[in-house]
Amino acid sequence: DTPFPTVTRAAWAITLVATVADIYSSWAVIFLRGMNHVLLSVQISIAASIIKFVVATALLLCGGGLISLPLGSLIGSLLQQGLARWQCRKQLGNHLQSEKAHVWENLCIIWPTSWRLGMLTVTSCITAQANIAICNQVLGLTGNAQYGLSTQIIGAIGGMAMVWTTVKWQIIGQYRTRHDYVAMRRVLWPRFWLQNLTFLVLAAGLILCGPILLRWFGSGKQMLPVGWLVVMALYYFIELHLSFWVSLISTENRIPFLWPGLATALVGLSLSLILIHFTSLGIGALVLAPLLAGSLFNYWYWPVVGARSLKTSLFGFLCGRSQPASQRHTETA
């Protein structure tokens, strides 16, 4: 029910246009990152987000109602696209070509990777929502609140730690095209350990201080019991490790981990249902199940494959060895 059907329809229409514009406007900032202008692309994205917020707030205060948020989003997206595209053209300079791009040729190149990555992304979202639905259905709102708050905080910690490597994938892709494996290892090795160290420090702080701070603030919210919180932190840490290696493999423009990833998600969801209904683990079933599912294959196989794509072994990369094993054997001989 709505008192103003015309306004509601207009809000839906603007929302649709704004969503499409938001998706489209992301290509230019990604293009900037590909030219090693990571900071500039982030600055443009932040400026667009601020404009979205300011415009939406101003419209709400002026009585804009339902159209305030989508209209703010649309204006922010158009601004992001305009600024980023202008910077792209500025950075390219004399390298701009006047002829039309070979659209279908480019689509044929990116489509095999794109649809696989899209399936993995959708599967990840569905799995997360399914776990929340299971938790809410079986354990009620209290269990769902504990599980949801814990996953949000630890997920945020993982995102913060991942920044160390995320900003370097563009240059890694360029090194990959030149087959400069020594440069790839040189860039990735310190970032890999900084990512892991950042996560471990923040997770330890959360486990030790999180419950105390929640009680001190008197918010009435609770996280998981400490034991299960440690297991959840371990799961996210291993997932962070896995994400590093599959991202590295994807710079070869291939996604060989699609079907193992889908199978792992299905096994993890099935384990969650079995453990939560037929054991006394309670909320711990939702924490333990995906960890067990990933340990069957993904957590140990893809790091080995990823290290091989760097022309080294997993142990060699972790220890910071800069030469591939075959080259060291040749020099020794």
mmCIF file of N, CA, C and O in Angstrom, residues 29-88:
data_model
loop_
_atom_site.group_PDB
_atom_site.id
_atom_site.type_symbol
_atom_site.label_atom_id
_atom_site.label_comp_id
_atom_site.label_asym_id
_atom_site.label_seq_id
_atom_site.Cartn_x
_atom_site.Cartn_y
_atom_site.Cartn_z
ATOM 1 N N VAL A 29 36.562 3.439 -13.320
ATOM 2 C CA VAL A 29 37.450 3.416 -12.159
ATOM 3 C C VAL A 29 38.305 2.144 -12.166
ATOM 4 O O VAL A 29 39.470 2.162 -11.743
ATOM 5 N N ILE A 30 37.737 1.037 -12.666
ATOM 6 C CA ILE A 30 38.525 -0.193 -12.786
ATOM 7 C C ILE A 30 39.611 -0.015 -13.847
ATOM 8 O O ILE A 30 40.745 -0.483 -13.689
ATOM 9 N N PHE A 31 39.285 0.687 -14.924
ATOM 10 C CA PHE A 31 40.272 0.962 -15.965
ATOM 11 C C PHE A 31 41.425 1.795 -15.408
ATOM 12 O O PHE A 31 42.597 1.566 -15.731
ATOM 13 N N LEU A 32 41.097 2.752 -14.547
ATOM 14 C CA LEU A 32 42.147 3.564 -13.907
ATOM 15 C C LEU A 32 43.065 2.694 -13.061
ATOM 16 O O LEU A 32 44.288 2.880 -13.056
ATOM 17 N N ARG A 33 42.486 1.759 -12.312
ATOM 18 C CA ARG A 33 43.310 0.862 -11.503
ATOM 19 C C ARG A 33 44.232 0.035 -12.391
ATOM 20 O O ARG A 33 45.376 -0.234 -12.040
ATOM 21 N N GLY A 34 43.707 -0.381 -13.542
ATOM 22 C CA GLY A 34 44.526 -1.151 -14.463
ATOM 23 C C GLY A 34 45.712 -0.365 -15.003
ATOM 24 O O GLY A 34 46.700 -0.944 -15.444
ATOM 25 N N MET A 35 45.629 0.970 -14.982
ATOM 26 C CA MET A 35 46.745 1.816 -15.390
ATOM 27 C C MET A 35 47.591 2.238 -14.182
ATOM 28 O O MET A 35 48.337 3.219 -14.256
ATOM 29 N N ASN A 36 47.423 1.530 -13.058
ATOM 30 C CA ASN A 36 48.195 1.764 -11.824
ATOM 31 C C ASN A 36 47.812 3.038 -11.086
ATOM 32 O O ASN A 36 48.545 3.484 -10.199
ATOM 33 N N HIS A 37 46.668 3.632 -11.411
ATOM 34 C CA HIS A 37 46.191 4.816 -10.695
ATOM 35 C C HIS A 37 45.153 4.382 -9.657
ATOM 36 O O HIS A 37 43.985 4.780 -9.707
ATOM 37 N N VAL A 38 45.585 3.547 -8.722
ATOM 38 C CA VAL A 38 44.673 2.982 -7.724
ATOM 39 C C VAL A 38 44.147 4.077 -6.803
ATOM 40 O O VAL A 38 42.949 4.156 -6.508
ATOM 41 N N LEU A 39 45.046 4.949 -6.324
ATOM 42 C CA LEU A 39 44.634 6.006 -5.405
ATOM 43 C C LEU A 39 43.631 6.942 -6.053
ATOM 44 O O LEU A 39 42.618 7.323 -5.441
ATOM 45 N N LEU A 40 43.882 7.317 -7.298
ATOM 46 C CA LEU A 40 42.965 8.215 -8.006
ATOM 47 C C LEU A 40 41.593 7.581 -8.169
ATOM 48 O O LEU A 40 40.563 8.255 -7.986
ATOM 49 N N SER A 41 41.551 6.303 -8.502
ATOM 50 C CA SER A 41 40.261 5.629 -8.672
ATOM 51 C C SER A 41 39.492 5.577 -7.357
ATOM 52 O O SER A 41 38.270 5.765 -7.336
ATOM 53 N N VAL A 42 40.204 5.355 -6.255
ATOM 54 C CA VAL A 42 39.549 5.319 -4.948
ATOM 55 C C VAL A 42 39.024 6.704 -4.571
ATOM 56 O O VAL A 42 37.914 6.845 -4.029
ATOM 57 N N GLN A 43 39.798 7.742 -4.858
ATOM 58 C CA GLN A 43 39.368 9.110 -4.552
ATOM 59 C C GLN A 43 38.094 9.468 -5.307
ATOM 60 O O GLN A 43 37.181 10.091 -4.751
ATOM 61 N N ILE A 44 38.020 9.064 -6.571
ATOM 62 C CA ILE A 44 36.817 9.341 -7.353
ATOM 63 C C ILE A 44 35.624 8.574 -6.795
ATOM 64 O O ILE A 44 34.513 9.120 -6.678
ATOM 65 N N SER A 45 35.827 7.317 -6.412
ATOM 66 C CA SER A 45 34.734 6.515 -5.850
ATOM 67 C C SER A 45 34.235 7.110 -4.540
ATOM 68 O O SER A 45 33.018 7.168 -4.288
ATOM 69 N N ILE A 46 35.155 7.564 -3.698
ATOM 70 C CA ILE A 46 34.765 8.160 -2.417
ATOM 71 C C ILE A 46 34.002 9.468 -2.656
ATOM 72 O O ILE A 46 32.980 9.734 -2.008
ATOM 73 N N ALA A 47 34.488 10.293 -3.594
ATOM 74 C CA ALA A 47 33.797 11.552 -3.898
ATOM 75 C C ALA A 47 32.380 11.279 -4.391
ATOM 76 O O ALA A 47 31.425 11.962 -3.977
ATOM 77 N N ALA A 48 32.216 10.272 -5.247
ATOM 78 C CA ALA A 48 30.883 9.928 -5.748
ATOM 79 C C ALA A 48 29.979 9.438 -4.620
ATOM 80 O O ALA A 48 28.782 9.780 -4.573
ATOM 81 N N SER A 49 30.532 8.657 -3.690
ATOM 82 C CA SER A 49 29.736 8.170 -2.554
ATOM 83 C C SER A 49 29.287 9.320 -1.659
ATOM 84 O O SER A 49 28.154 9.330 -1.158
ATOM 85 N N ILE A 50 30.172 10.295 -1.455
ATOM 86 C CA ILE A 50 29.804 11.464 -0.640
ATOM 87 C C ILE A 50 28.686 12.252 -1.309
ATOM 88 O O ILE A 50 27.725 12.689 -0.658
ATOM 89 N N ILE A 51 28.799 12.433 -2.617
ATOM 90 C CA ILE A 51 27.752 13.153 -3.355
ATOM 91 C C ILE A 51 26.419 12.419 -3.258
ATOM 92 O O ILE A 51 25.356 13.030 -3.072
ATOM 93 N N LYS A 52 26.456 11.075 -3.384
ATOM 94 C CA LYS A 52 25.231 10.289 -3.231
ATOM 95 C C LYS A 52 24.566 10.572 -1.891
ATOM 96 O O LYS A 52 23.349 10.803 -1.809
ATOM 97 N N PHE A 53 25.374 10.543 -0.833
ATOM 98 C CA PHE A 53 24.839 10.740 0.513
ATOM 99 C C PHE A 53 24.289 12.150 0.687
ATOM 100 O O PHE A 53 23.191 12.348 1.232
ATOM 101 N N VAL A 54 25.043 13.153 0.229
ATOM 102 C CA VAL A 54 24.632 14.552 0.408
ATOM 103 C C VAL A 54 23.346 14.840 -0.362
ATOM 104 O O VAL A 54 22.408 15.462 0.170
ATOM 105 N N VAL A 55 23.283 14.398 -1.611
ATOM 106 C CA VAL A 55 22.097 14.656 -2.429
ATOM 107 C C VAL A 55 20.873 13.950 -1.842
ATOM 108 O O VAL A 55 19.785 14.543 -1.737
ATOM 109 N N ALA A 56 21.037 12.671 -1.467
ATOM 110 C CA ALA A 56 19.907 11.929 -0.896
ATOM 111 C C ALA A 56 19.426 12.576 0.398
ATOM 112 O O ALA A 56 18.210 12.714 0.626
ATOM 113 N N THR A 57 20.351 12.992 1.247
ATOM 114 C CA THR A 57 19.974 13.639 2.515
ATOM 115 C C THR A 57 19.253 14.958 2.259
ATOM 116 O O THR A 57 18.225 15.260 2.895
ATOM 117 N N ALA A 58 19.781 15.761 1.325
ATOM 118 C CA ALA A 58 19.159 17.049 1.023
ATOM 119 C C ALA A 58 17.741 16.867 0.487
ATOM 120 O O ALA A 58 16.817 17.590 0.873
ATOM 121 N N LEU A 59 17.569 15.886 -0.392
ATOM 122 C CA LEU A 59 16.235 15.628 -0.947
ATOM 123 C C LEU A 59 15.269 15.141 0.126
ATOM 124 O O LEU A 59 14.088 15.536 0.142
ATOM 125 N N LEU A 60 15.743 14.288 1.030
ATOM 126 C CA LEU A 60 14.879 13.825 2.119
ATOM 127 C C LEU A 60 14.447 14.987 3.004
ATOM 128 O O LEU A 60 13.279 15.087 3.399
ATOM 129 N N LEU A 61 15.394 15.872 3.328
ATOM 130 C CA LEU A 61 15.068 17.022 4.182
ATOM 131 C C LEU A 61 14.128 17.999 3.484
ATOM 132 O O LEU A 61 13.369 18.717 4.143
ATOM 133 N N CYS A 62 14.186 18.016 2.151
ATOM 134 C CA CYS A 62 13.313 18.913 1.390
ATOM 135 C C CYS A 62 11.983 18.269 1.005
ATOM 136 O O CYS A 62 11.213 18.854 0.242
ATOM 137 N N GLY A 63 11.741 17.050 1.501
ATOM 138 C CA GLY A 63 10.478 16.395 1.229
ATOM 139 C C GLY A 63 10.469 15.557 -0.030
ATOM 140 O O GLY A 63 9.395 15.293 -0.597
ATOM 141 N N GLY A 64 11.626 15.109 -0.481
ATOM 142 C CA GLY A 64 11.703 14.304 -1.695
ATOM 143 C C GLY A 64 11.093 12.921 -1.563
ATOM 144 O O GLY A 64 10.724 12.303 -2.558
ATOM 145 N N GLY A 65 11.023 12.422 -0.344
ATOM 146 C CA GLY A 65 10.387 11.126 -0.112
ATOM 147 C C GLY A 65 11.110 9.966 -0.773
ATOM 148 O O GLY A 65 12.338 9.873 -0.739
ATOM 149 N N LEU A 66 10.328 9.095 -1.413
ATOM 150 C CA LEU A 66 10.865 7.846 -1.950
ATOM 151 C C LEU A 66 11.912 8.043 -3.037
ATOM 152 O O LEU A 66 12.792 7.203 -3.217
ATOM 153 N N ILE A 67 11.818 9.141 -3.778
ATOM 154 C CA ILE A 67 12.751 9.312 -4.893
ATOM 155 C C ILE A 67 14.110 9.835 -4.434
ATOM 156 O O ILE A 67 15.050 9.892 -5.239
ATOM 157 N N SER A 68 14.264 10.166 -3.155
ATOM 158 C CA SER A 68 15.495 10.794 -2.671
ATOM 159 C C SER A 68 16.701 9.876 -2.817
ATOM 160 O O SER A 68 17.738 10.263 -3.375
ATOM 161 N N LEU A 69 16.594 8.657 -2.301
ATOM 162 C CA LEU A 69 17.733 7.742 -2.326
ATOM 163 C C LEU A 69 18.123 7.328 -3.744
ATOM 164 O O LEU A 69 19.299 7.408 -4.110
ATOM 165 N N PRO A 70 17.183 6.860 -4.582
ATOM 166 C CA PRO A 70 17.585 6.479 -5.949
ATOM 167 C C PRO A 70 18.105 7.649 -6.776
ATOM 168 O O PRO A 70 19.030 7.482 -7.568
ATOM 169 N N LEU A 71 17.552 8.832 -6.575
ATOM 170 C CA LEU A 71 18.017 9.994 -7.335
ATOM 171 C C LEU A 71 19.437 10.387 -6.902
ATOM 172 O O LEU A 71 20.279 10.731 -7.735
ATOM 173 N N GLY A 72 19.699 10.310 -5.587
ATOM 174 C CA GLY A 72 21.051 10.564 -5.107
ATOM 175 C C GLY A 72 22.040 9.561 -5.661
ATOM 176 O O GLY A 72 23.163 9.907 -6.052
ATOM 177 N N SER A 73 21.612 8.289 -5.707
ATOM 178 C CA SER A 73 22.474 7.245 -6.261
ATOM 179 C C SER A 73 22.753 7.477 -7.747
ATOM 180 O O SER A 73 23.883 7.311 -8.214
ATOM 181 N N LEU A 74 21.734 7.887 -8.489
ATOM 182 C CA LEU A 74 21.903 8.130 -9.921
ATOM 183 C C LEU A 74 22.882 9.276 -10.172
ATOM 184 O O LEU A 74 23.785 9.167 -11.019
ATOM 185 N N ILE A 75 22.741 10.359 -9.428
ATOM 186 C CA ILE A 75 23.634 11.511 -9.607
ATOM 187 C C ILE A 75 25.070 11.145 -9.250
ATOM 188 O O ILE A 75 26.022 11.502 -9.952
ATOM 189 N N GLY A 76 25.248 10.382 -8.159
ATOM 190 C CA GLY A 76 26.592 9.959 -7.766
ATOM 191 C C GLY A 76 27.238 9.063 -8.801
ATOM 192 O O GLY A 76 28.431 9.192 -9.097
ATOM 193 N N SER A 77 26.453 8.151 -9.394
ATOM 194 C CA SER A 77 26.988 7.247 -10.407
ATOM 195 C C SER A 77 27.399 8.005 -11.662
ATOM 196 O O SER A 77 28.458 7.730 -12.258
ATOM 197 N N LEU A 78 26.558 8.954 -12.086
ATOM 198 C CA LEU A 78 26.900 9.750 -13.274
ATOM 199 C C LEU A 78 28.159 10.578 -13.030
ATOM 200 O O LEU A 78 29.011 10.718 -13.925
ATOM 201 N N LEU A 79 28.283 11.109 -11.821
ATOM 202 C CA LEU A 79 29.484 11.872 -11.482
ATOM 203 C C LEU A 79 30.725 10.975 -11.502
ATOM 204 O O LEU A 79 31.776 11.354 -12.045
ATOM 205 N N GLN A 80 30.619 9.787 -10.921
ATOM 206 C CA GLN A 80 31.750 8.856 -10.907
ATOM 207 C C GLN A 80 32.170 8.496 -12.320
ATOM 208 O O GLN A 80 33.369 8.492 -12.651
ATOM 209 N N GLN A 81 31.194 8.202 -13.177
ATOM 210 C CA GLN A 81 31.509 7.835 -14.554
ATOM 211 C C GLN A 81 32.170 8.991 -15.287
ATOM 212 O O GLN A 81 33.170 8.809 -15.996
ATOM 213 N N GLY A 82 31.619 10.197 -15.112
ATOM 214 C CA GLY A 82 32.170 11.356 -15.808
ATOM 215 C C GLY A 82 33.599 11.664 -15.401
ATOM 216 O O GLY A 82 34.482 11.864 -16.249
ATOM 217 N N LEU A 83 33.847 11.691 -14.093
ATOM 218 C CA LEU A 83 35.190 11.990 -13.597
ATOM 219 C C LEU A 83 36.196 10.915 -13.993
ATOM 220 O O LEU A 83 37.305 11.213 -14.451
ATOM 221 N N ALA A 84 35.805 9.645 -13.796
ATOM 222 C CA ALA A 84 36.729 8.554 -14.088
ATOM 223 C C ALA A 84 37.021 8.471 -15.588
ATOM 224 O O ALA A 84 38.172 8.248 -15.990
ATOM 225 N N ARG A 85 36.020 8.656 -16.425
ATOM 226 C CA ARG A 85 36.242 8.594 -17.873
ATOM 227 C C ARG A 85 37.134 9.746 -18.323
ATOM 228 O O ARG A 85 38.010 9.561 -19.192
ATOM 229 N N TRP A 86 36.927 10.916 -17.741
ATOM 230 C CA TRP A 86 37.781 12.062 -18.073
ATOM 231 C C TRP A 86 39.230 11.787 -17.696
ATOM 232 O O TRP A 86 40.155 12.076 -18.464
ATOM 233 N N GLN A 87 39.443 11.187 -16.523
ATOM 234 C CA GLN A 87 40.794 10.865 -16.096
ATOM 235 C C GLN A 87 41.417 9.773 -16.971
ATOM 236 O O GLN A 87 42.616 9.800 -17.250
ATOM 237 N N CYS A 88 40.600 8.816 -17.397
ATOM 238 C CA CYS A 88 41.107 7.768 -18.292
ATOM 239 C C CYS A 88 41.631 8.378 -19.593
ATOM 240 O O CYS A 88 42.736 8.057 -20.051
#
